[in-house]
Amino acid sequence: FTLATQRVPFEVTVNRVPGSLFTVDPDGFVRNTYLLQLTNNDSGETPVDFQVTVEGIEGAEVLAQDVSLGSSETRTLPLIVRVPVEGGLGRTTPIEVRVLSSIGEIVVPTTFKTGASDDQGTG
């Protein structure tokens, strides 16, 4: 197992919104809300477009806006991941937030939380 050593000219951090592990929405979905901070370190003159996807949970509803950042620009964006309550997930499921652009790709591991008991969905 090796970590990607390729340097990409941007940075990504993903943090859970303070004080919120998960929320159960009225429509029966479990929602996790994250703050995604993106910094474009590319010295080019042209703004760079970034797309955000989430992998690791089949059928997850991901609400993330694509963003275009100029050189040295930083932006913090909300990232919302929703999964049906009856999705069979355990209390904590590892997921990957993938940020893709023309200048590279970064994958940030994080977790999706539910109110499930630990003996559920851990297979």
mmCIF file of C-alpha atoms in Angstrom:
data_model
loop_
_atom_site.group_PDB
_atom_site.id
_atom_site.type_symbol
_atom_site.label_atom_id
_atom_site.label_comp_id
_atom_site.label_asym_id
_atom_site.label_seq_id
_atom_site.Cartn_x
_atom_site.Cartn_y
_atom_site.Cartn_z
ATOM 1 C CA PHE A 1 0.000 0.000 0.000
ATOM 2 C CA THR A 2 1.465 3.357 -1.002
ATOM 3 C CA LEU A 3 0.162 6.847 -0.700
ATOM 4 C CA ALA A 4 0.108 8.945 -3.833
ATOM 5 C CA THR A 5 3.358 10.862 -3.893
ATOM 6 C CA GLN A 6 2.481 12.874 -6.950
ATOM 7 C CA ARG A 7 2.310 16.551 -6.084
ATOM 8 C CA VAL A 8 -0.774 18.386 -7.231
ATOM 9 C CA PRO A 9 -0.950 22.178 -7.247
ATOM 10 C CA PHE A 10 -4.002 22.407 -4.995
ATOM 11 C CA GLU A 11 -4.977 21.483 -1.448
ATOM 12 C CA VAL A 12 -8.165 19.985 -0.033
ATOM 13 C CA THR A 13 -9.335 19.533 3.536
ATOM 14 C CA VAL A 14 -12.638 17.940 4.544
ATOM 15 C CA ASN A 15 -14.045 18.513 8.027
ATOM 16 C CA ARG A 16 -17.395 17.698 9.560
ATOM 17 C CA VAL A 17 -19.514 20.746 10.377
ATOM 18 C CA PRO A 18 -18.809 21.459 14.083
ATOM 19 C CA GLY A 19 -21.386 20.018 16.470
ATOM 20 C CA SER A 20 -23.046 17.775 13.904
ATOM 21 C CA LEU A 21 -22.359 14.071 13.452
ATOM 22 C CA PHE A 22 -25.473 13.365 11.386
ATOM 23 C CA THR A 23 -29.064 14.508 10.894
ATOM 24 C CA VAL A 24 -32.102 12.445 9.960
ATOM 25 C CA ASP A 25 -34.078 14.441 7.411
ATOM 26 C CA PRO A 26 -37.911 14.390 7.295
ATOM 27 C CA ASP A 27 -37.791 12.264 4.116
ATOM 28 C CA GLY A 28 -35.996 9.451 5.965
ATOM 29 C CA PHE A 29 -32.467 10.127 4.734
ATOM 30 C CA VAL A 30 -29.432 10.349 7.015
ATOM 31 C CA ARG A 31 -27.444 13.478 6.198
ATOM 32 C CA ASN A 32 -23.804 14.270 6.988
ATOM 33 C CA THR A 33 -22.616 17.810 6.323
ATOM 34 C CA TYR A 34 -18.946 18.616 5.764
ATOM 35 C CA LEU A 35 -16.965 21.735 4.998
ATOM 36 C CA LEU A 36 -14.625 21.269 2.071
ATOM 37 C CA GLN A 37 -11.783 23.778 1.890
ATOM 38 C CA LEU A 38 -10.089 24.054 -1.473
ATOM 39 C CA THR A 39 -6.951 26.075 -2.266
ATOM 40 C CA ASN A 40 -5.630 26.519 -5.800
ATOM 41 C CA ASN A 41 -1.815 26.778 -5.597
ATOM 42 C CA ASP A 42 -1.419 26.689 -9.375
ATOM 43 C CA SER A 43 0.437 29.749 -10.645
ATOM 44 C CA GLY A 44 -1.365 29.740 -13.990
ATOM 45 C CA GLU A 45 -3.349 32.738 -15.202
ATOM 46 C CA THR A 46 -6.448 30.713 -16.023
ATOM 47 C CA PRO A 47 -8.927 29.767 -13.279
ATOM 48 C CA VAL A 48 -9.142 26.032 -12.627
ATOM 49 C CA ASP A 49 -12.449 24.136 -12.468
ATOM 50 C CA PHE A 50 -12.870 21.577 -9.681
ATOM 51 C CA GLN A 51 -15.481 18.797 -9.431
ATOM 52 C CA VAL A 52 -16.288 17.009 -6.181
ATOM 53 C CA THR A 53 -17.551 13.417 -5.947
ATOM 54 C CA VAL A 54 -17.952 10.990 -3.060
ATOM 55 C CA GLU A 55 -17.226 7.266 -3.257
ATOM 56 C CA GLY A 56 -17.790 4.413 -0.837
ATOM 57 C CA ILE A 57 -21.562 4.387 -0.369
ATOM 58 C CA GLU A 58 -23.696 2.935 -3.134
ATOM 59 C CA GLY A 59 -26.566 5.221 -4.101
ATOM 60 C CA ALA A 60 -25.528 8.138 -1.889
ATOM 61 C CA GLU A 61 -26.991 11.509 -2.793
ATOM 62 C CA VAL A 62 -24.123 14.014 -2.950
ATOM 63 C CA LEU A 63 -24.724 17.754 -2.930
ATOM 64 C CA ALA A 64 -21.528 19.571 -3.823
ATOM 65 C CA GLN A 65 -21.083 22.520 -6.096
ATOM 66 C CA ASP A 66 -18.426 22.574 -8.779
ATOM 67 C CA VAL A 67 -16.164 25.557 -8.306
ATOM 68 C CA SER A 68 -13.663 27.564 -10.337
ATOM 69 C CA LEU A 69 -10.697 29.074 -8.477
ATOM 70 C CA GLY A 70 -8.071 31.535 -9.649
ATOM 71 C CA SER A 71 -4.419 31.281 -8.696
ATOM 72 C CA SER A 72 -3.873 31.348 -4.890
ATOM 73 C CA GLU A 73 -7.638 31.462 -4.262
ATOM 74 C CA THR A 74 -9.187 29.533 -1.362
ATOM 75 C CA ARG A 75 -12.854 28.725 -0.927
ATOM 76 C CA THR A 76 -14.813 26.755 1.679
ATOM 77 C CA LEU A 77 -17.849 24.913 0.332
ATOM 78 C CA PRO A 78 -20.579 22.858 1.981
ATOM 79 C CA LEU A 79 -20.585 19.169 1.059
ATOM 80 C CA ILE A 80 -23.717 17.199 1.912
ATOM 81 C CA VAL A 81 -23.979 13.411 1.655
ATOM 82 C CA ARG A 82 -27.394 11.749 2.103
ATOM 83 C CA VAL A 83 -28.243 8.059 2.354
ATOM 84 C CA PRO A 84 -31.609 6.352 3.018
ATOM 85 C CA VAL A 85 -31.968 5.362 6.677
ATOM 86 C CA GLU A 86 -32.730 1.786 5.650
ATOM 87 C CA GLY A 87 -29.511 1.670 3.604
ATOM 88 C CA GLY A 88 -28.055 -0.962 5.944
ATOM 89 C CA LEU A 89 -25.000 1.079 6.876
ATOM 90 C CA GLY A 90 -23.185 0.621 10.158
ATOM 91 C CA ARG A 91 -22.594 3.431 12.624
ATOM 92 C CA THR A 92 -19.458 4.600 10.765
ATOM 93 C CA THR A 93 -18.754 3.993 7.075
ATOM 94 C CA PRO A 94 -15.485 5.038 5.428
ATOM 95 C CA ILE A 95 -15.950 7.216 2.349
ATOM 96 C CA GLU A 96 -13.655 9.076 -0.005
ATOM 97 C CA VAL A 97 -14.118 12.656 -1.143
ATOM 98 C CA ARG A 98 -12.544 12.970 -4.588
ATOM 99 C CA VAL A 99 -11.668 16.399 -5.997
ATOM 100 C CA LEU A 100 -10.860 16.342 -9.705
ATOM 101 C CA SER A 101 -9.461 19.085 -11.930
ATOM 102 C CA SER A 102 -7.409 19.574 -15.061
ATOM 103 C CA ILE A 103 -4.308 20.019 -12.854
ATOM 104 C CA GLY A 104 -4.730 16.830 -10.829
ATOM 105 C CA GLU A 105 -6.857 14.870 -8.397
ATOM 106 C CA ILE A 106 -6.908 14.534 -4.605
ATOM 107 C CA VAL A 107 -8.758 11.868 -2.620
ATOM 108 C CA VAL A 108 -9.490 12.624 1.041
ATOM 109 C CA PRO A 109 -10.685 9.785 3.302
ATOM 110 C CA THR A 110 -13.376 10.603 5.854
ATOM 111 C CA THR A 111 -16.354 8.848 7.443
ATOM 112 C CA PHE A 112 -20.129 8.862 7.090
ATOM 113 C CA LYS A 113 -21.991 8.582 10.415
ATOM 114 C CA THR A 114 -25.442 7.139 11.076
ATOM 115 C CA GLY A 115 -27.383 6.376 14.216
ATOM 116 C CA ALA A 116 -27.220 2.635 13.498
ATOM 117 C CA SER A 117 -26.123 0.158 16.104
ATOM 118 C CA ASP A 118 -22.676 -1.383 15.527
ATOM 119 C CA ASP A 119 -23.981 -4.868 14.686
ATOM 120 C CA GLN A 120 -25.762 -3.621 11.582
ATOM 121 C CA GLY A 121 -24.234 -3.373 8.111
ATOM 122 C CA THR A 122 -20.686 -4.273 9.154
ATOM 123 C CA GLY A 123 -20.277 -7.111 6.635
#
